[in-house]
XYZ file of C-alpha atoms in Angstrom:
664
model
C 73.558 111.249 27.166
C 75.674 108.225 26.185
C 76.533 107.621 29.820
C 72.825 107.789 30.679
C 71.734 105.393 27.914
C 74.568 102.872 27.715
C 75.833 103.052 31.288
C 73.493 100.416 32.833
C 74.297 97.837 30.155
C 78.040 98.395 30.405
C 77.809 98.388 34.192
C 76.014 95.019 34.140
C 78.541 93.564 31.694
C 81.412 94.828 33.821
C 79.934 93.343 37.008
C 79.488 90.008 35.175
C 83.118 90.134 34.131
C 84.240 90.790 37.702
C 82.272 87.748 38.886
C 83.921 85.548 36.285
C 87.371 86.886 37.203
C 86.833 86.502 40.963
C 84.080 83.950 41.659
C 82.932 83.473 45.210
C 84.573 80.656 47.147
C 81.849 78.110 47.972
C 84.060 75.395 49.459
C 82.759 76.129 52.989
C 79.102 76.322 51.937
C 76.629 74.509 54.238
C 74.390 73.772 51.253
C 74.331 70.391 49.518
C 72.517 69.494 46.305
C 70.980 66.088 45.545
C 70.474 65.853 41.792
C 67.984 63.548 40.098
C 70.326 63.024 37.179
C 70.572 60.591 34.276
C 72.134 57.967 36.555
C 69.145 58.295 38.901
C 66.681 57.853 36.040
C 68.533 54.714 34.941
C 68.381 53.338 38.478
C 64.746 54.211 39.298
C 62.937 55.027 36.058
C 61.886 58.044 33.977
C 60.720 61.269 35.545
C 58.233 61.975 37.058
C 58.904 59.267 39.622
C 56.147 57.595 41.608
C 55.722 59.352 44.943
C 57.101 56.275 46.688
C 60.572 56.882 45.282
C 60.486 60.635 45.982
C 59.284 59.943 49.528
C 62.055 57.414 50.023
C 64.651 59.912 48.774
C 63.393 62.585 51.195
C 63.267 60.021 53.986
C 66.881 58.965 53.364
C 68.021 62.589 53.424
C 65.975 63.382 56.553
C 67.537 60.400 58.342
C 70.882 62.191 58.079
C 69.628 65.128 60.186
C 69.811 68.101 57.800
C 68.878 71.595 58.924
C 66.394 71.920 56.052
C 65.359 70.091 52.882
C 64.167 71.999 49.827
C 62.342 70.354 46.912
C 63.116 72.406 43.801
C 60.077 71.005 41.995
C 56.303 71.105 42.313
C 53.806 68.269 42.756
C 50.539 69.844 41.517
C 48.886 66.543 40.596
C 48.207 63.341 42.547
C 50.493 60.354 42.171
C 49.980 58.553 38.870
C 50.479 55.166 40.495
C 47.526 55.216 42.864
C 45.578 52.120 43.959
C 42.416 53.232 42.143
C 44.333 53.861 38.888
C 46.075 50.485 39.190
C 42.764 48.689 39.762
C 41.192 50.461 36.788
C 44.160 49.533 34.612
C 43.681 45.834 35.408
C 39.915 45.179 35.156
C 40.527 41.442 35.194
C 41.388 41.557 38.908
C 39.031 39.401 40.950
C 36.807 40.997 43.570
C 38.933 40.265 46.686
C 42.173 41.200 44.911
C 40.624 44.413 43.632
C 39.409 45.270 47.119
C 42.869 44.647 48.538
C 44.427 46.928 45.914
C 41.882 49.678 46.588
C 42.539 49.350 50.307
C 46.224 50.160 49.874
C 47.247 53.591 51.192
C 47.885 56.440 48.761
C 51.551 57.228 48.225
C 50.612 60.922 48.366
C 49.490 60.434 51.949
C 52.648 58.532 52.858
C 54.770 61.173 51.123
C 52.955 63.800 53.167
C 53.805 61.894 56.347
C 57.487 61.849 55.352
C 57.373 65.596 54.691
C 55.639 66.216 58.007
C 58.436 64.411 59.844
C 61.249 66.446 58.256
C 62.163 70.152 57.881
C 60.916 70.286 54.305
C 60.324 73.406 52.227
C 58.136 72.898 49.157
C 58.252 74.968 45.998
C 55.495 76.981 44.396
C 55.360 78.903 41.136
C 53.792 82.325 40.712
C 51.757 82.416 37.508
C 49.317 84.404 35.414
C 47.547 81.182 34.432
C 45.398 78.812 36.465
C 46.514 78.336 40.049
C 45.566 78.386 43.682
C 43.663 81.222 45.318
C 46.301 83.394 47.036
C 43.972 84.102 49.935
C 43.827 80.392 50.834
C 47.552 79.690 50.603
C 49.734 79.089 53.632
C 52.314 81.820 54.247
C 54.612 80.348 56.869
C 56.629 83.316 58.200
C 55.161 86.444 59.723
C 56.157 89.237 57.301
C 56.339 92.586 59.080
C 56.779 95.865 57.193
C 56.116 97.360 53.783
C 57.493 95.505 50.751
C 59.335 97.361 47.932
C 57.111 99.405 45.662
C 58.130 97.481 42.524
C 57.797 94.026 44.064
C 57.337 91.334 41.374
C 53.719 90.201 41.353
C 51.488 87.531 39.837
C 47.764 86.929 40.398
C 47.972 83.219 41.328
C 50.365 80.416 42.222
C 50.755 76.795 41.160
C 50.952 74.793 44.375
C 51.403 71.209 45.510
C 48.530 68.864 46.240
C 46.895 69.401 49.608
C 48.397 66.417 51.527
C 51.855 67.810 50.780
C 51.072 71.509 51.222
C 49.614 70.938 54.679
C 52.551 68.823 55.832
C 55.482 71.041 54.817
C 57.341 73.263 57.257
C 57.772 75.998 54.664
C 56.660 77.066 51.199
C 58.661 79.238 48.818
C 58.241 80.605 45.297
C 60.663 79.026 42.835
C 60.363 81.373 39.904
C 61.171 84.993 39.305
C 61.776 87.231 36.290
C 65.353 87.252 34.919
C 67.119 90.461 33.914
C 66.151 91.993 30.551
C 68.989 90.165 28.788
C 67.704 86.800 30.057
C 70.423 86.240 32.654
C 69.739 85.518 36.302
C 71.784 87.807 38.537
C 69.506 87.848 41.536
C 66.950 85.678 43.281
C 63.615 87.071 44.548
C 63.413 86.976 48.326
C 59.819 88.158 48.168
C 57.085 88.181 45.550
C 53.500 89.262 45.639
C 50.856 86.653 44.803
C 47.511 88.347 44.592
C 47.631 90.879 47.407
C 49.930 88.852 49.683
C 53.728 88.997 49.885
C 55.239 85.533 49.986
C 58.849 84.406 50.489
C 61.049 83.075 47.720
C 62.312 79.504 47.862
C 65.866 80.402 48.941
C 64.566 82.858 51.543
C 62.254 80.235 53.048
C 64.993 77.601 53.171
C 67.361 80.021 54.914
C 64.607 80.979 57.375
C 63.811 77.348 58.229
C 67.506 76.499 58.557
C 68.041 79.511 60.830
C 65.019 78.572 62.972
C 63.290 81.943 62.542
C 59.537 82.493 62.506
C 59.352 85.960 60.980
C 60.793 88.273 58.349
C 61.031 92.037 58.720
C 60.990 94.511 55.885
C 62.912 97.780 55.966
C 63.535 100.220 53.087
C 65.661 98.296 50.592
C 66.206 95.433 53.070
C 64.796 92.097 54.156
C 65.774 91.307 57.739
C 66.346 87.690 58.801
C 67.640 87.534 62.366
C 70.853 89.585 62.410
C 71.127 89.663 58.618
C 69.943 92.782 56.771
C 69.849 91.591 53.186
C 69.748 94.276 50.468
C 67.077 93.856 47.791
C 66.190 95.849 44.699
C 62.766 97.282 43.917
C 61.648 93.870 42.619
C 62.461 92.290 45.971
C 65.460 90.404 44.531
C 68.859 89.837 46.155
C 71.853 90.147 43.806
C 74.218 87.198 44.279
C 77.968 87.024 43.964
C 78.185 83.797 42.030
C 80.791 81.076 42.270
C 81.231 77.482 41.205
C 79.455 74.897 43.368
C 82.097 72.277 44.237
C 81.527 68.865 42.713
C 81.832 67.357 46.203
C 78.704 69.302 47.263
C 76.579 67.701 44.507
C 75.311 64.151 45.051
C 73.359 61.893 42.702
C 69.982 60.779 44.043
C 70.936 57.272 42.932
C 73.820 57.326 45.450
C 71.553 58.516 48.277
C 69.098 55.697 47.588
C 71.827 53.049 47.620
C 72.716 51.240 50.804
C 75.893 52.383 52.478
C 75.543 56.118 51.817
C 77.331 58.070 54.560
C 75.136 58.529 57.643
C 76.521 62.011 58.404
C 76.586 63.298 54.824
C 73.926 65.964 55.453
C 74.115 66.536 59.194
C 73.317 70.176 59.890
C 73.311 70.998 56.165
C 70.693 72.545 53.941
C 69.837 70.037 51.196
C 68.225 70.948 47.886
C 66.706 68.254 45.675
C 66.669 69.204 41.994
C 66.591 67.852 38.451
C 69.534 67.705 36.074
C 68.666 64.808 33.743
C 68.405 65.691 30.070
C 64.907 66.841 29.123
C 63.886 67.567 32.749
C 66.430 70.096 34.026
C 65.726 73.748 34.806
C 68.380 75.533 32.682
C 69.211 79.204 33.300
C 71.873 81.660 32.170
C 73.985 83.379 34.855
C 76.963 85.767 34.851
C 79.179 82.674 35.088
C 77.821 80.691 32.132
C 75.167 80.681 29.433
C 73.820 77.372 30.769
C 73.495 76.302 34.368
C 71.086 74.353 36.521
C 68.461 76.427 38.326
C 68.865 74.285 41.448
C 72.518 75.361 41.723
C 71.420 79.007 41.522
C 69.002 78.393 44.414
C 71.789 76.655 46.334
C 74.067 79.671 45.901
C 71.252 81.999 46.966
C 70.707 80.029 50.195
C 74.448 80.099 50.860
C 74.527 83.850 50.211
C 71.722 84.402 52.736
C 73.441 82.345 55.412
C 77.039 83.466 54.794
C 76.433 87.042 53.570
C 77.338 86.401 49.969
C 75.169 89.076 48.390
C 76.188 92.114 46.359
C 74.879 95.614 47.049
C 74.689 98.765 45.001
C 74.547 101.642 47.528
C 71.892 104.310 47.130
C 74.585 106.986 46.869
C 76.487 105.167 44.100
C 74.756 106.826 41.155
C 75.151 110.345 42.521
C 78.828 109.763 43.303
C 79.499 108.327 39.842
C 77.841 111.255 38.088
C 79.696 113.765 40.264
C 83.099 112.183 39.652
C 82.355 111.788 35.946
C 81.321 115.406 35.477
C 84.403 116.535 37.412
C 86.658 114.435 35.194
C 84.944 115.681 32.054
C 85.484 119.288 33.123
C 89.104 118.483 33.980
C 89.654 116.974 30.517
C 88.133 120.006 28.848
C 90.371 122.273 30.888
C 93.609 120.305 30.669
C 93.685 118.645 27.240
C 94.050 121.915 25.243
C 96.967 122.882 27.469
C 100.343 121.793 26.143
C 101.594 120.722 29.500
C 102.453 117.505 31.266
C 99.423 118.101 33.515
C 97.077 117.164 30.673
C 98.059 113.503 31.221
C 97.234 113.678 34.917
C 93.702 112.467 34.154
C 94.968 109.034 33.010
C 96.219 107.810 36.418
C 93.036 109.241 37.961
C 90.929 107.122 35.593
C 93.039 104.059 36.435
C 92.687 104.759 40.143
C 88.891 104.959 39.835
C 88.792 101.552 38.147
C 91.036 100.002 40.821
C 88.948 101.514 43.614
C 85.696 100.126 42.177
C 87.241 96.663 41.797
C 88.529 96.802 45.374
C 85.042 97.759 46.637
C 83.561 94.797 44.765
C 86.145 92.227 45.817
C 86.475 93.207 49.497
C 83.178 94.891 50.437
C 80.689 93.333 47.939
C 79.740 96.808 46.660
C 78.742 97.449 43.063
C 80.325 100.772 42.073
C 80.436 101.644 38.409
C 83.702 103.046 37.008
C 82.287 103.073 33.489
C 80.085 106.125 33.959
C 82.940 108.457 35.015
C 85.164 107.039 32.289
C 82.506 107.575 29.625
C 81.879 111.136 30.690
C 85.625 111.796 30.697
C 86.158 110.101 27.339
C 84.052 112.538 25.317
C 81.649 112.046 22.465
C 83.966 109.856 20.318
C 84.351 107.300 23.097
C 80.602 107.518 23.650
C 79.914 106.633 20.032
C 82.311 103.692 20.216
C 80.709 102.566 23.458
C 77.256 102.788 21.888
C 78.337 100.564 18.998
C 79.824 98.107 21.487
C 76.598 98.043 23.476
C 74.533 97.379 20.359
C 76.847 94.550 19.316
C 76.743 93.183 22.849
C 72.952 93.212 22.876
C 72.832 91.372 19.571
C 75.270 88.728 20.806
C 73.243 88.276 23.970
C 70.047 87.962 21.941
C 71.606 85.364 19.634
C 73.031 83.484 22.603
C 69.638 83.429 24.293
C 68.002 82.307 21.046
C 70.550 79.513 20.701
C 69.994 78.528 24.322
C 66.238 78.319 23.828
C 66.633 76.301 20.630
C 68.958 73.874 22.371
C 66.538 73.513 25.269
C 63.626 72.836 22.922
C 65.744 70.341 20.940
C 66.826 68.554 24.144
C 63.267 68.350 25.462
C 61.938 67.158 22.084
C 64.648 64.506 21.794
C 63.814 63.209 25.273
C 60.090 63.075 24.461
C 60.704 61.296 21.132
C 62.935 58.706 22.787
C 60.207 58.068 25.354
C 57.621 57.821 22.558
C 59.850 55.362 20.684
C 60.128 53.152 23.774
C 56.341 53.247 24.250
C 55.706 52.487 20.581
C 58.140 49.575 20.423
C 56.675 48.309 23.706
C 53.228 48.058 22.050
C 54.549 45.431 19.612
C 54.953 41.781 20.625
C 58.650 41.169 21.377
C 60.619 38.672 19.357
C 61.035 36.151 22.169
C 57.257 36.166 22.712
C 56.668 35.570 18.985
C 59.009 32.595 19.082
C 56.776 30.992 21.722
C 53.511 31.579 19.827
C 52.954 27.900 18.933
C 55.285 24.902 18.417
C 53.708 24.370 15.004
C 54.684 27.849 13.805
C 58.096 29.546 13.598
C 57.434 33.310 13.841
C 59.744 36.338 13.969
C 59.413 40.062 13.241
C 61.397 43.299 13.348
C 60.407 46.964 13.094
C 62.967 49.778 12.728
C 61.504 53.305 12.373
C 63.181 55.670 9.913
C 62.971 58.344 12.629
C 62.716 58.099 16.398
C 59.116 56.995 15.923
C 57.268 55.773 12.852
C 54.048 54.506 11.342
C 54.656 50.809 10.670
C 52.962 48.123 12.770
C 52.656 44.379 13.110
C 50.925 41.946 15.446
C 50.392 38.218 15.991
C 47.273 37.164 17.930
C 45.958 33.724 18.890
C 42.268 33.348 17.995
C 41.785 29.811 19.318
C 43.985 26.729 19.954
C 44.533 26.124 16.232
C 44.209 29.522 14.559
C 46.676 32.424 14.655
C 45.864 35.874 13.261
C 48.653 38.109 11.992
C 48.919 41.532 10.363
C 51.421 44.052 9.050
C 50.598 47.647 8.179
C 52.098 50.955 7.073
C 50.551 54.343 7.926
C 51.016 57.200 5.470
C 53.582 59.741 6.618
C 56.197 59.623 9.348
C 56.902 61.054 12.777
C 54.449 61.747 15.586
C 51.164 61.860 13.533
C 51.980 58.524 11.881
C 52.957 57.000 15.228
C 49.663 58.049 16.826
C 47.631 56.653 13.925
C 49.776 53.488 14.031
C 48.836 52.950 17.689
C 45.145 53.474 16.869
C 45.313 51.118 13.863
C 47.039 48.344 15.803
C 44.626 48.549 18.729
C 41.538 48.559 16.486
C 42.880 45.754 14.283
C 43.479 43.513 17.255
C 40.092 44.385 18.748
C 38.206 43.678 15.521
C 40.142 40.446 14.876
C 39.137 39.116 18.282
C 35.421 39.816 17.786
C 34.855 36.464 16.091
C 33.433 37.845 12.817
C 32.422 35.162 10.278
C 35.165 35.800 7.685
C 38.286 37.903 7.165
C 36.608 40.138 4.582
C 34.070 41.183 7.235
C 36.971 41.901 9.635
C 38.583 44.187 7.039
C 35.298 45.987 6.322
C 34.596 46.636 10.028
C 38.194 47.764 10.639
C 37.974 50.174 7.704
C 34.748 51.646 9.109
C 36.271 52.074 12.582
C 39.438 53.744 11.248
C 37.476 56.183 9.090
C 35.439 57.286 12.090
C 36.652 60.735 13.286
C 39.757 60.537 11.032
C 40.001 64.293 10.753
C 43.588 64.245 9.466
C 42.573 62.102 6.457
C 45.368 59.600 7.109
C 45.268 56.095 5.669
C 47.004 52.803 6.291
C 47.931 49.886 4.055
C 47.633 46.502 5.732
C 47.712 42.761 5.191
C 45.587 40.742 7.616
C 45.843 36.974 7.724
C 44.745 33.894 9.660
C 46.607 30.581 9.553
C 45.028 27.261 10.585
C 47.834 25.240 12.189
C 46.024 21.912 11.724
C 46.420 21.957 7.923
C 48.404 25.107 6.966
C 45.425 26.836 5.309
C 45.964 30.631 5.173
C 43.270 33.301 4.726
C 44.464 36.756 3.609
C 43.009 40.228 3.015
C 45.187 42.885 1.363
C 44.307 46.576 1.797
C 46.713 48.280 -0.618
C 49.866 46.677 0.836
C 52.880 44.924 -0.667
C 52.038 41.354 -1.756
C 53.501 38.702 0.565
C 56.406 36.451 -0.380
C 56.000 32.671 -0.445
C 59.074 30.477 0.144
C 58.592 26.775 -0.509
C 60.404 23.952 1.291
C 63.216 23.965 -1.315
C 63.937 27.662 -0.659
C 62.409 29.034 -3.860
C 61.034 32.555 -3.344
C 58.000 33.890 -5.204
C 55.575 36.805 -4.857
C 52.086 35.612 -3.899
C 49.766 37.905 -5.862
C 46.585 39.069 -4.124
C 43.583 40.878 -5.600
C 43.109 42.995 -2.486
C 41.680 46.488 -2.396
C 42.599 50.096 -1.614
C 44.252 51.185 1.672
C 41.995 51.621 4.690
C 40.405 55.051 5.336
C 39.982 55.946 1.650
C 36.608 54.448 0.659
C 34.145 51.770 1.738
C 35.198 48.604 -0.089
C 34.178 44.928 0.052
C 37.633 43.466 0.643
C 37.825 39.872 -0.699
C 39.035 37.048 1.500
C 41.747 35.102 -0.368
C 43.288 31.809 0.633
C 46.071 29.388 -0.103
C 47.888 26.657 1.802
C 51.329 26.379 3.343
C 52.945 22.967 3.331
C 55.171 21.991 6.265
C 58.506 23.807 5.933
C 57.057 26.603 3.757
C 57.250 30.261 4.761
C 55.197 33.429 4.326
C 57.084 36.763 4.535
C 55.279 40.115 4.918
C 57.236 43.360 4.429
C 56.654 47.101 4.389
C 57.830 49.307 1.527
C 60.773 50.346 3.705
C 62.335 47.068 2.473
C 61.584 47.021 -1.241
C 61.943 50.809 -1.646
C 65.118 51.230 0.443
C 67.661 53.429 -1.371
C 71.439 53.525 -1.493
C 73.548 56.686 -1.694
C 72.939 56.923 -5.461
C 69.163 56.728 -5.110
C 68.823 53.170 -6.463
C 66.015 51.023 -5.025
C 66.588 47.721 -3.238
C 63.841 46.167 -5.353
C 62.188 42.752 -5.436
C 65.080 40.988 -7.173
C 67.493 41.748 -4.331
C 64.673 40.997 -1.904
C 64.206 37.448 -3.185
C 67.973 36.891 -3.375
C 68.356 37.945 0.254
C 65.712 35.415 1.400
C 66.878 32.472 -0.667
C 68.413 29.598 1.275
C 67.954 31.044 4.769
C 66.745 28.518 7.422
C 64.078 29.531 9.923
C 62.051 32.681 10.525
C 64.708 34.455 12.593
C 67.437 33.862 10.010
C 65.160 35.165 7.239
C 64.116 38.238 9.224
C 67.647 39.193 10.291
C 69.151 38.287 6.936
C 66.705 40.443 4.999
C 67.089 43.360 7.417
C 70.908 43.155 7.245
C 70.844 42.962 3.445
C 68.817 46.196 3.296
C 71.177 48.016 5.676
C 74.254 46.882 3.733
C 72.597 48.072 0.514
C 71.843 51.492 2.051
C 75.559 51.805 2.885
C 75.048 54.278 5.733
C 72.525 56.521 3.948
C 69.560 57.703 5.997
C 66.598 55.296 5.685
C 63.801 56.743 3.579
C 61.010 54.835 5.327
C 60.260 52.548 8.275
C 61.436 48.950 7.822
C 59.178 46.102 8.994
C 59.437 42.355 8.346
C 57.093 39.599 9.611
C 58.092 35.997 8.883
C 55.845 32.927 9.486
C 57.196 29.431 8.775
C 54.671 26.604 9.024
C 56.207 23.547 10.698
C 53.276 21.211 10.236
C 50.758 19.717 12.680
C 53.311 17.206 13.943
C 56.114 19.139 15.647
C 58.138 15.983 16.188
C 59.239 16.035 12.547
C 60.037 19.719 12.060
C 61.360 22.408 14.362
C 62.376 26.030 13.827
C 65.593 26.362 11.905
C 65.508 22.818 10.487
């Protein structure tokens, strides 16, 4: 019973061990892998790339005369950088320019032309969710014969857009179910989508490279030319894994550079895959808990072309049971006998193990020595083996859980970094602020406490002599605060540019707009101001934010108290417009509470006293901004920031810029 229950798990673990001890030599493999790695993303841009760059990569590979090109990715949606999208994104384009943009060809069509001119195999993904109608999908090879009874099946498939699907020489399914423990030991050569059998990605690449038009199915076999490849009931081929040589893996950035070897791919099968962090297809194999799915496909193609598969013969189970029962009976008969013959079973057990290893290493046969050994070992060994199996299952489960957590963490980190770049890109850069107006010295900095945050600032010209500015702080942190920050900034700028009669009306309208459909009940504190550069008159509205700091020409720092009102999105409120004047050389500093409420390792607050000391005597907006930011970071002494830090500094230089200049 123990041999029946635990045997398959131990057999699988033993076969994995054999593969790690004697990996397949892939140095002579005809398969090459072009990876879109981190270096490629730095050179071209974040994934997904515009179709132009993907088309150029395929074109460069095709120019080197490969036998086949496989794209280990799917293009189910049109190119994001299409002429119509570009024209819609820039509504200010004049009529002729807009017409010229709309007349440009679609990169999807050009990509399809590149695919049509090369031996390209596109990927598909079998799915239970939305997908293409199986009856309308192209199945490139003629498939003759009856597929295995337990063939993996899904009702639909995710496919590429039509200009690409129609142009490709072959189409193969990329996905397939792993083994119950989450490891990939075999690659499906066939899967059923709807009622139709369709080839796997590796199978289709091997077929195209071999120049065959058809596949034949025999019991337990898929026939490609003179190769009779064994498959299990799921239609999967078990691979003898190895380590893909580093020389067989090329960065897409290298292929796109001038001077790449003209014969690098001649006669080879080339797979294009993803390995950059946050985009890669990570799988567990007998060789490692983490590996790139593209390298598994590459090894599968090599196995099909160079007979690198493993096979478990149909007679293996019967032979193992027969030998095991014979050994068990021999042990029962010989062990009670006080004779040297009772030890004769030990060399027999060793010989069985050596024979099974020899069959694996020289004939690619999977014969299980564990089953005979378990039957011969008796009930005590069976109990020990059962405990080992249970511990092994738990370790595999924990390893898979850890793998999934690491994948989720890697993907989340990549998305947050992208969100941070987008968020920072929404704010006016410092060099642009410095060029706002020669009569005004402006600088600002925003440093989120996390990857992304909820602080915001903006500086907007209203007319030749008036500049609007604002600084705000959304409640909370992370993604929700960042989304509400983007909404608040966009609405604030939009309302400020409407030309409303006074700043109080601007605040009231902005409050109404922000409260509309604010289902998460978030709110934002904000100071909005307008400075008239002809005389230094400043209008301010404060919605629950920190009072600004006023620095006179002598360097004296003081808090400018405002009546203000509550934060936006809490209640309708008639926010008062308040005003004062800046003399030439005087400065207004707006901050978020990430400055005044910064904490050191002991939990002490930075406070307004340190704030005013940090600003005293600093010349120019940039010096004040950087000096205050640096003072906060030194005070924190390496502790994690408790909130986003934002500083906006405006120094009025006077209407005559010939007398004063920034930093003077």
